[in-house]
Amino acid sequence: MASFTHEKPQNAQLHKPWRFNSPFVQVLLVGLVCFCCPGMFNALSGMGGGGQLDPTAASNANTALYAAFSISGVLGGAAFNLLGPRLTLFLAALTYPLYVSSFLYYNHDKSQIFPIIAGGVLGVGAGLLWAGQGAIMTSYPPQDRKGSYISLFWTIFNLGGVIGGLIPFTLNYHRSSGAASVTDSTYIAFMCFMVIGALFALIILPPSKVIRNDGTSASRVIYSDVRTESIEIVKLFSNWKMLLMLPASWASNFFYTYQFNNVNGKLFTLRTKGLNNVAYWGAQMVGSLGIGYLLDFSFTSRRVRGLFGVAIVAVLGTAIWGGGLANQLRYTDGEWTDLIDFKEGGRYAGPFVLYFSFGLLDAMFQSLVYWVIGALADDSEILSRYSGFYKSIQSAGAAVAWQVDTHHTPLLTQLIINWVLTTISYPLLALLLIWAVKDEKTLVETAASAGEIDIQGNIGSEKTSV
């Protein structure tokens, strides 16, 4: 079992703004990995059909991806605890260019075998990457700044989607709306970014070497063993905190299929899809910054800040899905033949605002869930498992969603399912905050009574229990 200490080394360099072993710089590096890898993947997926006119191959590849992800996600925390962040993230990042190369292949040979296999491999890699990312993002920062660090990460990560959206928009600008798929150069550009992301992973530090500005280490880890991790993974499925998060976890990628394939993929011309991606992922940057500020600075009580965040996301979510319903009623049969181009002004404005709002809501919803996870514990071992569980259930939902679409489920039904899933999540997250999240003052008093901090408030070396 890994054990953790939080120490205060004497170091005059601690307050340098760009200190390499600071939580800020390390979260920044993880953001760059995700900018280059899942950020570019999101830009490609947001085109609808992986950039292909017929979305069947991409839907089947994504089903394989998320089915594998649902298993590797829950195992990813164990991999992080066994291998450490550097090797875990590097191996995971290499699976992203493999996936994109399968669609480059598909441009010339319409066999789905390579995309489906590559999707499964990426599912394994994505599980490792997001479990590691979740552990770093929720355990490295200090408790009172977790919302800000989550926002920092989410902004950098989604900048990848913005830049990635500009790639197909620029390279396909002069192609006709009936073009079968994006160009080979589009896929090659995505692959180049992803290889760079894998290289960034090689300079990420382990938690024991990350020192916060107050001198405490993020957590000192004596890496775990396979038996311990296996037991702890099984325990997750009976952990009441994780069970309360199930609907939010399932919903948080379920809506991508509907939004990408059946809004952006059906309504717009090829070049406009790329432009919409820029707006969608740009909206995520705005949403993550806004909710991060509210979760860190809106109220003194951490629990009240969390409940306020849930209320804000619930109100916005209801309004945005209501707008989605109004839009969907215009094509209940799923057919939209008169594609919309961004140059059409008034005709483009309404669907554009809706798609922008979908991106805004996604970032606020997922940032809120990550903040709640981060409030449940304060060390990388526990949080890597919690994050892995979240990504595992999230991916299982996504795998189902891609097949729901592949089997031509009515679009109005898909929209209603998405709306109901997110709505159910809000009261359960509120209950989790009420029952499991303590305010910072309460945590210090509890630790003091247990003898875990000294008179100055320094956390002692006792093992943190799950």
Short mmCIF file of C-alpha atoms in Angstrom, two decimals:
data_model
loop_
_atom_site.label_atom_id
_atom_site.label_comp_id
_atom_site.label_asym_id
_atom_site.label_seq_id
_atom_site.Cartn_x
_atom_site.Cartn_y
_atom_site.Cartn_z
CA MET A 1 0.00 0.00 0.00
CA ALA A 2 1.34 3.42 -0.81
CA SER A 3 1.93 5.76 2.10
CA PHE A 4 1.96 9.54 2.06
CA THR A 5 3.71 12.31 3.93
CA HIS A 6 3.32 16.04 3.60
CA GLU A 7 6.57 17.77 4.50
CA LYS A 8 7.76 21.37 4.61
CA PRO A 9 11.32 21.55 3.26
CA GLN A 10 13.24 24.76 3.73
CA ASN A 11 13.62 26.18 0.26
CA ALA A 12 14.05 29.84 -0.64
CA GLN A 13 13.01 29.13 -4.23
CA LEU A 14 9.46 28.02 -3.37
CA HIS A 15 7.70 31.19 -4.44
CA LYS A 16 9.23 31.48 -7.90
CA PRO A 17 6.24 31.71 -10.30
CA TRP A 18 7.60 29.21 -12.85
CA ARG A 19 9.34 26.77 -10.50
CA PHE A 20 9.44 23.46 -12.40
CA ASN A 21 8.46 21.29 -9.42
CA SER A 22 5.46 23.47 -8.51
CA PRO A 23 1.89 22.14 -8.85
CA PHE A 24 1.19 25.00 -11.27
CA VAL A 25 3.89 23.99 -13.75
CA GLN A 26 3.08 20.28 -13.47
CA VAL A 27 -0.63 20.83 -14.08
CA LEU A 28 0.41 23.07 -16.98
CA LEU A 29 2.47 20.20 -18.45
CA VAL A 30 -0.42 17.74 -18.08
CA GLY A 31 -2.57 20.33 -19.84
CA LEU A 32 -0.09 20.44 -22.73
CA VAL A 33 -0.15 16.64 -23.04
CA CYS A 34 -3.94 16.76 -23.22
CA PHE A 35 -3.85 19.78 -25.55
CA CYS A 36 -1.89 17.71 -28.05
CA CYS A 37 -3.56 14.33 -27.62
CA PRO A 38 -7.19 14.22 -26.41
CA GLY A 39 -7.58 17.89 -27.39
CA MET A 40 -6.82 17.09 -31.03
CA PHE A 41 -8.85 13.89 -30.78
CA ASN A 42 -11.82 15.98 -29.63
CA ALA A 43 -11.41 18.33 -32.57
CA LEU A 44 -11.47 15.38 -34.96
CA SER A 45 -14.45 13.75 -33.24
CA GLY A 46 -16.30 17.04 -33.18
CA MET A 47 -16.31 17.07 -36.97
CA GLY A 48 -18.85 14.25 -36.81
CA GLY A 49 -17.88 10.83 -38.14
CA GLY A 50 -14.16 11.38 -37.47
CA GLY A 51 -14.02 13.67 -40.50
CA GLN A 52 -15.79 11.13 -42.71
CA LEU A 53 -19.09 11.80 -44.49
CA ASP A 54 -20.46 8.42 -43.38
CA PRO A 55 -20.17 8.26 -39.56
CA THR A 56 -20.51 4.44 -39.36
CA ALA A 57 -16.78 3.65 -39.24
CA ALA A 58 -16.14 6.32 -36.61
CA SER A 59 -19.13 5.19 -34.53
CA ASN A 60 -17.91 1.58 -34.53
CA ALA A 61 -14.34 2.66 -33.77
CA ASN A 62 -15.58 4.83 -30.92
CA THR A 63 -17.67 1.98 -29.56
CA ALA A 64 -14.51 -0.16 -29.38
CA LEU A 65 -12.65 2.80 -27.91
CA TYR A 66 -15.08 3.49 -25.10
CA ALA A 67 -15.74 -0.18 -24.35
CA ALA A 68 -11.99 -0.66 -23.77
CA PHE A 69 -11.85 2.69 -21.96
CA SER A 70 -14.57 1.57 -19.53
CA ILE A 71 -12.27 -1.25 -18.39
CA SER A 72 -8.91 0.51 -18.59
CA GLY A 73 -10.32 3.61 -16.90
CA VAL A 74 -10.96 1.82 -13.64
CA LEU A 75 -7.59 0.03 -13.97
CA GLY A 76 -5.80 3.26 -14.90
CA GLY A 77 -5.52 4.37 -11.29
CA ALA A 78 -3.71 1.14 -10.47
CA ALA A 79 -1.35 1.67 -13.42
CA PHE A 80 -0.61 5.19 -12.20
CA ASN A 81 0.14 3.93 -8.69
CA LEU A 82 2.37 1.15 -10.04
CA LEU A 83 4.20 2.93 -12.89
CA GLY A 84 4.13 6.58 -11.87
CA PRO A 85 2.88 9.53 -13.95
CA ARG A 86 5.68 9.81 -16.50
CA LEU A 87 5.60 6.30 -17.96
CA THR A 88 1.82 6.01 -17.62
CA LEU A 89 1.12 9.20 -19.57
CA PHE A 90 3.83 8.58 -22.19
CA LEU A 91 2.57 5.11 -23.14
CA ALA A 92 -1.01 6.38 -23.12
CA ALA A 93 -0.26 9.35 -25.35
CA LEU A 94 1.29 7.18 -28.07
CA THR A 95 -2.07 5.49 -28.73
CA TYR A 96 -3.62 8.75 -30.02
CA PRO A 97 -1.60 9.12 -33.27
CA LEU A 98 -2.22 5.41 -33.95
CA TYR A 99 -5.97 6.07 -33.86
CA VAL A 100 -5.76 9.03 -36.25
CA SER A 101 -3.55 7.06 -38.62
CA SER A 102 -6.36 4.51 -38.96
CA PHE A 103 -8.61 7.20 -40.48
CA LEU A 104 -5.83 8.28 -42.79
CA TYR A 105 -5.78 4.64 -43.90
CA TYR A 106 -9.59 4.62 -44.16
CA ASN A 107 -9.44 7.56 -46.57
CA HIS A 108 -7.86 5.15 -49.10
CA ASP A 109 -9.19 1.73 -48.07
CA LYS A 110 -12.76 1.63 -46.75
CA SER A 111 -12.15 -1.37 -44.47
CA GLN A 112 -13.25 -0.68 -40.87
CA ILE A 113 -10.89 -3.26 -39.32
CA PHE A 114 -7.97 -0.90 -38.68
CA PRO A 115 -10.10 1.94 -37.22
CA ILE A 116 -11.92 -0.47 -34.90
CA ILE A 117 -8.66 -2.10 -33.67
CA ALA A 118 -7.03 1.32 -33.26
CA GLY A 119 -10.11 2.49 -31.36
CA GLY A 120 -9.72 -0.39 -28.90
CA VAL A 121 -6.02 0.36 -28.41
CA LEU A 122 -6.79 4.03 -27.85
CA GLY A 123 -9.41 3.02 -25.30
CA VAL A 124 -6.70 1.32 -23.25
CA GLY A 125 -4.39 4.33 -23.62
CA ALA A 126 -7.10 6.86 -22.82
CA GLY A 127 -7.97 5.02 -19.60
CA LEU A 128 -4.35 5.29 -18.46
CA LEU A 129 -4.02 8.92 -19.51
CA TRP A 130 -7.19 10.21 -17.87
CA ALA A 131 -6.66 8.31 -14.62
CA GLY A 132 -3.19 9.83 -14.38
CA GLN A 133 -4.43 13.26 -15.39
CA GLY A 134 -7.23 13.12 -12.83
CA ALA A 135 -4.86 12.11 -10.04
CA ILE A 136 -2.42 14.92 -10.84
CA MET A 137 -5.05 17.59 -11.35
CA THR A 138 -6.94 16.81 -8.14
CA SER A 139 -4.05 15.96 -5.78
CA TYR A 140 -1.15 18.28 -6.70
CA PRO A 141 -2.89 21.65 -6.06
CA PRO A 142 -3.65 22.96 -2.54
CA GLN A 143 -7.23 22.42 -1.37
CA ASP A 144 -8.28 26.07 -1.64
CA ARG A 145 -7.18 26.37 -5.28
CA LYS A 146 -8.35 23.11 -6.83
CA GLY A 147 -11.09 24.84 -8.83
CA SER A 148 -8.56 27.28 -10.30
CA TYR A 149 -6.14 24.51 -11.25
CA ILE A 150 -8.93 22.46 -12.82
CA SER A 151 -9.87 25.57 -14.83
CA LEU A 152 -6.23 26.06 -15.88
CA PHE A 153 -6.03 22.48 -17.09
CA TRP A 154 -9.40 22.58 -18.84
CA THR A 155 -8.50 25.82 -20.62
CA ILE A 156 -5.22 24.47 -21.99
CA PHE A 157 -6.78 21.11 -22.88
CA ASN A 158 -9.65 22.72 -24.78
CA LEU A 159 -7.31 25.11 -26.55
CA GLY A 160 -6.25 21.93 -28.32
CA GLY A 161 -9.80 21.54 -29.56
CA VAL A 162 -9.80 25.18 -30.72
CA ILE A 163 -6.52 24.87 -32.63
CA GLY A 164 -7.56 21.42 -33.82
CA GLY A 165 -10.82 22.87 -35.13
CA LEU A 166 -8.90 25.43 -37.17
CA ILE A 167 -6.96 22.66 -38.91
CA PRO A 168 -9.91 21.11 -40.82
CA PHE A 169 -11.52 24.54 -41.28
CA THR A 170 -8.39 25.90 -42.97
CA LEU A 171 -7.37 22.82 -44.95
CA ASN A 172 -10.91 22.16 -46.21
CA TYR A 173 -12.06 25.77 -46.67
CA HIS A 174 -12.32 25.66 -50.46
CA ARG A 175 -13.74 22.16 -50.73
CA SER A 176 -17.37 21.66 -51.63
CA SER A 177 -19.97 20.83 -48.97
CA GLY A 178 -20.33 17.39 -50.52
CA ALA A 179 -16.67 16.41 -49.98
CA ALA A 180 -16.54 12.83 -48.69
CA SER A 181 -14.05 13.42 -45.87
CA VAL A 182 -11.28 15.70 -44.68
CA THR A 183 -7.95 15.66 -46.53
CA ASP A 184 -4.96 13.42 -45.74
CA SER A 185 -3.03 16.51 -44.63
CA THR A 186 -5.65 17.13 -41.94
CA TYR A 187 -5.05 13.71 -40.39
CA ILE A 188 -1.25 14.10 -40.67
CA ALA A 189 -1.38 17.47 -38.88
CA PHE A 190 -3.35 15.92 -36.02
CA MET A 191 -0.80 13.08 -35.74
CA CYS A 192 2.14 15.52 -35.50
CA PHE A 193 0.54 17.33 -32.56
CA MET A 194 -0.13 14.03 -30.80
CA VAL A 195 3.47 12.82 -31.05
CA ILE A 196 4.61 16.11 -29.49
CA GLY A 197 2.15 15.53 -26.66
CA ALA A 198 3.70 12.15 -25.91
CA LEU A 199 7.10 13.82 -25.58
CA PHE A 200 5.73 16.35 -23.07
CA ALA A 201 4.72 13.42 -20.84
CA LEU A 202 8.39 12.48 -20.38
CA ILE A 203 9.15 15.58 -18.27
CA ILE A 204 6.25 15.29 -15.78
CA LEU A 205 7.41 14.78 -12.17
CA PRO A 206 6.15 12.15 -9.69
CA PRO A 207 4.06 13.49 -6.78
CA SER A 208 6.86 13.06 -4.24
CA LYS A 209 8.94 15.67 -6.10
CA VAL A 210 6.16 18.25 -6.46
CA ILE A 211 6.36 20.96 -3.77
CA ARG A 212 3.56 23.42 -3.09
CA ASN A 213 4.26 27.08 -2.31
CA ASP A 214 3.70 26.48 1.42
CA GLY A 215 6.48 23.89 1.38
CA THR A 216 4.34 20.77 1.59
CA SER A 217 4.88 17.99 -0.92
CA ALA A 218 1.88 17.03 -3.03
CA SER A 219 2.22 13.54 -1.58
CA ARG A 220 5.06 11.12 -1.10
CA VAL A 221 4.26 7.83 -2.74
CA ILE A 222 5.79 4.43 -2.07
CA TYR A 223 4.36 2.74 -5.13
CA SER A 224 1.69 0.16 -4.57
CA ASP A 225 1.49 -3.50 -5.57
CA VAL A 226 -0.89 -5.40 -7.85
CA ARG A 227 -2.71 -7.20 -5.02
CA THR A 228 -3.45 -3.98 -3.12
CA GLU A 229 -4.63 -2.18 -6.23
CA SER A 230 -6.90 -5.09 -7.23
CA ILE A 231 -8.58 -5.03 -3.82
CA GLU A 232 -9.01 -1.26 -3.87
CA ILE A 233 -10.51 -1.32 -7.37
CA VAL A 234 -13.15 -3.85 -6.30
CA LYS A 235 -13.99 -1.68 -3.29
CA LEU A 236 -14.81 1.26 -5.57
CA PHE A 237 -17.97 -0.44 -6.81
CA SER A 238 -19.39 -0.57 -3.28
CA ASN A 239 -18.14 2.88 -2.27
CA TRP A 240 -21.25 4.99 -1.63
CA LYS A 241 -19.48 8.14 -2.78
CA MET A 242 -18.77 6.61 -6.17
CA LEU A 243 -22.31 5.25 -6.41
CA LEU A 244 -23.71 8.75 -5.96
CA MET A 245 -21.49 9.86 -8.84
CA LEU A 246 -22.71 7.14 -11.22
CA PRO A 247 -25.32 9.20 -13.16
CA ALA A 248 -22.95 12.17 -13.55
CA SER A 249 -20.17 9.84 -14.69
CA TRP A 250 -22.42 8.05 -17.20
CA ALA A 251 -23.87 11.29 -18.56
CA SER A 252 -20.66 13.27 -18.94
CA ASN A 253 -19.63 11.83 -22.35
CA PHE A 254 -22.97 10.32 -23.36
CA PHE A 255 -24.10 13.56 -24.99
CA TYR A 256 -21.06 13.84 -27.28
CA THR A 257 -22.51 11.41 -29.81
CA TYR A 258 -25.71 13.42 -30.17
CA GLN A 259 -23.95 16.78 -30.28
CA PHE A 260 -21.16 15.79 -32.68
CA ASN A 261 -22.97 13.48 -35.10
CA ASN A 262 -26.51 14.82 -35.00
CA VAL A 263 -26.09 18.55 -34.51
CA ASN A 264 -22.71 19.55 -35.94
CA GLY A 265 -22.50 16.51 -38.22
CA LYS A 266 -25.97 16.89 -39.76
CA LEU A 267 -26.70 20.60 -39.95
CA PHE A 268 -23.54 22.23 -41.34
CA THR A 269 -21.21 22.27 -44.33
CA LEU A 270 -17.79 20.63 -44.02
CA ARG A 271 -15.82 23.83 -43.40
CA THR A 272 -18.45 25.14 -40.98
CA LYS A 273 -18.12 21.98 -38.89
CA GLY A 274 -14.46 22.89 -38.32
CA LEU A 275 -15.36 26.46 -37.41
CA ASN A 276 -18.03 25.20 -35.02
CA ASN A 277 -15.40 23.08 -33.30
CA VAL A 278 -13.36 26.20 -32.65
CA ALA A 279 -16.43 27.73 -30.97
CA TYR A 280 -17.36 24.54 -29.08
CA TRP A 281 -13.94 24.04 -27.48
CA GLY A 282 -13.48 27.79 -27.03
CA ALA A 283 -16.74 27.82 -25.07
CA GLN A 284 -15.27 25.11 -22.88
CA MET A 285 -12.40 27.42 -21.96
CA VAL A 286 -14.88 30.10 -20.91
CA GLY A 287 -17.07 27.63 -19.01
CA SER A 288 -14.20 26.05 -17.09
CA LEU A 289 -12.76 29.42 -16.05
CA GLY A 290 -16.16 30.63 -14.87
CA ILE A 291 -17.10 27.57 -12.83
CA GLY A 292 -13.55 27.28 -11.45
CA TYR A 293 -13.73 30.83 -10.09
CA LEU A 294 -17.12 30.19 -8.48
CA LEU A 295 -15.93 26.94 -6.88
CA ASP A 296 -12.86 28.58 -5.33
CA PHE A 297 -13.93 32.13 -4.48
CA SER A 298 -17.72 32.54 -4.33
CA PHE A 299 -18.22 31.65 -0.62
CA THR A 300 -16.04 30.98 2.43
CA SER A 301 -17.50 27.50 2.99
CA ARG A 302 -16.21 24.89 0.57
CA ARG A 303 -19.43 22.88 0.82
CA VAL A 304 -21.54 25.97 0.04
CA ARG A 305 -19.32 26.78 -2.94
CA GLY A 306 -19.91 23.28 -4.27
CA LEU A 307 -23.67 23.48 -3.81
CA PHE A 308 -23.73 26.88 -5.49
CA GLY A 309 -21.80 25.39 -8.41
CA VAL A 310 -24.30 22.54 -8.73
CA ALA A 311 -27.19 25.04 -8.75
CA ILE A 312 -25.59 27.21 -11.44
CA VAL A 313 -24.83 24.24 -13.71
CA ALA A 314 -28.34 22.83 -13.18
CA VAL A 315 -30.04 26.08 -14.21
CA LEU A 316 -27.82 26.57 -17.27
CA GLY A 317 -28.13 22.92 -18.23
CA THR A 318 -31.91 23.05 -18.16
CA ALA A 319 -31.95 26.16 -20.34
CA ILE A 320 -29.44 24.80 -22.87
CA TRP A 321 -31.12 21.41 -23.28
CA GLY A 322 -34.40 23.27 -23.66
CA GLY A 323 -32.83 25.15 -26.56
CA GLY A 324 -31.63 21.84 -27.95
CA LEU A 325 -35.19 20.51 -27.87
CA ALA A 326 -36.46 23.53 -29.81
CA ASN A 327 -33.77 22.95 -32.44
CA GLN A 328 -34.39 19.19 -32.66
CA LEU A 329 -38.10 19.68 -33.31
CA ARG A 330 -37.13 21.21 -36.66
CA TYR A 331 -35.86 17.84 -37.95
CA THR A 332 -37.53 15.08 -35.95
CA ASP A 333 -37.00 12.62 -38.81
CA GLY A 334 -33.23 13.11 -38.55
CA GLU A 335 -32.94 14.48 -42.09
CA TRP A 336 -31.47 17.90 -42.86
CA THR A 337 -30.64 18.40 -46.53
CA ASP A 338 -30.10 22.17 -46.82
CA LEU A 339 -26.74 22.40 -45.02
CA ILE A 340 -25.97 25.62 -43.15
CA ASP A 341 -22.79 27.58 -43.94
CA PHE A 342 -21.23 30.12 -41.59
CA LYS A 343 -21.58 32.83 -44.24
CA GLU A 344 -25.38 32.63 -44.10
CA GLY A 345 -25.66 35.02 -41.17
CA GLY A 346 -29.09 34.88 -39.53
CA ARG A 347 -29.73 31.26 -40.53
CA TYR A 348 -26.43 30.24 -38.95
CA ALA A 349 -26.77 32.28 -35.73
CA GLY A 350 -29.27 30.13 -33.78
CA PRO A 351 -27.66 26.70 -34.36
CA PHE A 352 -24.24 28.26 -33.74
CA VAL A 353 -25.29 29.67 -30.35
CA LEU A 354 -26.77 26.28 -29.40
CA TYR A 355 -23.59 24.40 -30.30
CA PHE A 356 -21.47 26.99 -28.45
CA SER A 357 -23.72 26.54 -25.40
CA PHE A 358 -23.31 22.75 -25.53
CA GLY A 359 -19.55 23.27 -25.22
CA LEU A 360 -20.00 25.73 -22.35
CA LEU A 361 -22.18 23.28 -20.43
CA ASP A 362 -19.84 20.33 -21.01
CA ALA A 363 -16.88 22.16 -19.44
CA MET A 364 -18.90 23.42 -16.49
CA PHE A 365 -20.42 19.99 -15.84
CA GLN A 366 -17.14 18.07 -16.00
CA SER A 367 -15.14 20.71 -14.09
CA LEU A 368 -17.75 20.55 -11.34
CA VAL A 369 -17.47 16.75 -11.14
CA TYR A 370 -13.65 16.91 -11.00
CA TRP A 371 -13.85 19.54 -8.25
CA VAL A 372 -16.15 17.29 -6.23
CA ILE A 373 -13.75 14.36 -6.71
CA GLY A 374 -10.86 16.55 -5.56
CA ALA A 375 -12.80 17.55 -2.46
CA LEU A 376 -13.22 13.90 -1.40
CA ALA A 377 -9.51 13.31 -0.68
CA ASP A 378 -6.11 14.98 -0.93
CA ASP A 379 -3.57 12.42 -2.17
CA SER A 380 -2.79 11.04 -5.57
CA GLU A 381 -3.25 7.33 -4.75
CA ILE A 382 -6.89 7.63 -3.69
CA LEU A 383 -7.73 10.27 -6.29
CA SER A 384 -6.18 8.26 -9.12
CA ARG A 385 -8.67 5.48 -8.28
CA TYR A 386 -11.59 7.88 -7.97
CA SER A 387 -10.68 9.55 -11.27
CA GLY A 388 -10.25 6.15 -12.93
CA PHE A 389 -13.68 5.06 -11.71
CA TYR A 390 -15.23 8.28 -13.05
CA LYS A 391 -13.59 7.86 -16.47
CA SER A 392 -14.49 4.17 -16.57
CA ILE A 393 -18.22 4.78 -16.05
CA GLN A 394 -18.07 7.80 -18.33
CA SER A 395 -16.59 5.67 -21.10
CA ALA A 396 -19.10 2.86 -20.63
CA GLY A 397 -21.83 5.44 -21.16
CA ALA A 398 -20.08 6.77 -24.26
CA ALA A 399 -19.73 3.26 -25.73
CA VAL A 400 -23.47 2.74 -25.33
CA ALA A 401 -24.19 6.18 -26.79
CA TRP A 402 -22.22 5.50 -29.98
CA GLN A 403 -24.15 2.27 -30.54
CA VAL A 404 -27.45 3.98 -29.75
CA ASP A 405 -26.66 6.31 -32.65
CA THR A 406 -25.37 3.56 -34.92
CA HIS A 407 -28.70 1.75 -34.52
CA HIS A 408 -30.53 4.90 -35.68
CA THR A 409 -32.37 5.66 -32.45
CA PRO A 410 -34.65 8.66 -33.10
CA LEU A 411 -32.79 11.89 -32.44
CA LEU A 412 -35.53 13.29 -30.22
CA THR A 413 -35.21 10.19 -28.02
CA GLN A 414 -31.44 10.66 -27.83
CA LEU A 415 -31.87 14.28 -26.75
CA ILE A 416 -34.39 13.40 -24.03
CA ILE A 417 -32.13 10.65 -22.65
CA ASN A 418 -29.22 13.10 -22.42
CA TRP A 419 -31.35 15.74 -20.73
CA VAL A 420 -32.74 13.28 -18.17
CA LEU A 421 -29.29 11.84 -17.32
CA THR A 422 -27.75 15.24 -16.60
CA THR A 423 -30.79 16.35 -14.62
CA ILE A 424 -30.67 13.29 -12.35
CA SER A 425 -27.00 14.02 -11.64
CA TYR A 426 -27.53 17.38 -9.94
CA PRO A 427 -29.37 16.32 -6.74
CA LEU A 428 -27.05 13.34 -6.28
CA LEU A 429 -23.96 15.56 -6.52
CA ALA A 430 -25.58 17.89 -4.00
CA LEU A 431 -26.11 14.99 -1.59
CA LEU A 432 -22.49 13.93 -2.03
CA LEU A 433 -21.35 17.44 -1.15
CA ILE A 434 -23.58 17.57 1.92
CA TRP A 435 -22.58 14.16 3.26
CA ALA A 436 -18.92 13.80 2.25
CA VAL A 437 -17.27 17.20 1.80
CA LYS A 438 -15.98 19.04 4.84
CA ASP A 439 -14.85 22.63 5.05
CA GLU A 440 -11.13 23.38 5.36
CA LYS A 441 -11.46 24.54 8.99
CA THR A 442 -13.24 21.32 9.95
CA LEU A 443 -10.50 19.25 8.30
CA VAL A 444 -7.78 21.03 10.30
CA GLU A 445 -9.68 20.61 13.58
CA THR A 446 -10.23 16.90 12.88
CA ALA A 447 -6.56 16.36 12.03
CA ALA A 448 -5.49 18.25 15.15
CA SER A 449 -7.68 16.14 17.41
CA ALA A 450 -6.18 13.01 15.85
CA GLY A 451 -2.64 14.29 16.37
CA GLU A 452 -1.93 14.50 12.64
CA ILE A 453 -0.86 18.16 12.64
CA ASP A 454 1.38 20.10 14.94
CA ILE A 455 0.67 23.41 16.63
CA GLN A 456 1.62 25.32 13.47
CA GLY A 457 -0.84 23.33 11.38
CA ASN A 458 1.75 21.21 9.58
CA ILE A 459 0.38 17.87 8.47
CA GLY A 460 2.16 14.92 10.00
CA SER A 461 3.42 11.72 8.47
CA GLU A 462 0.54 9.38 9.31
CA LYS A 463 -0.77 7.26 6.49
CA THR A 464 -3.87 8.60 4.79
CA SER A 465 -6.60 5.96 4.71
CA VAL A 466 -8.98 5.35 1.85
#
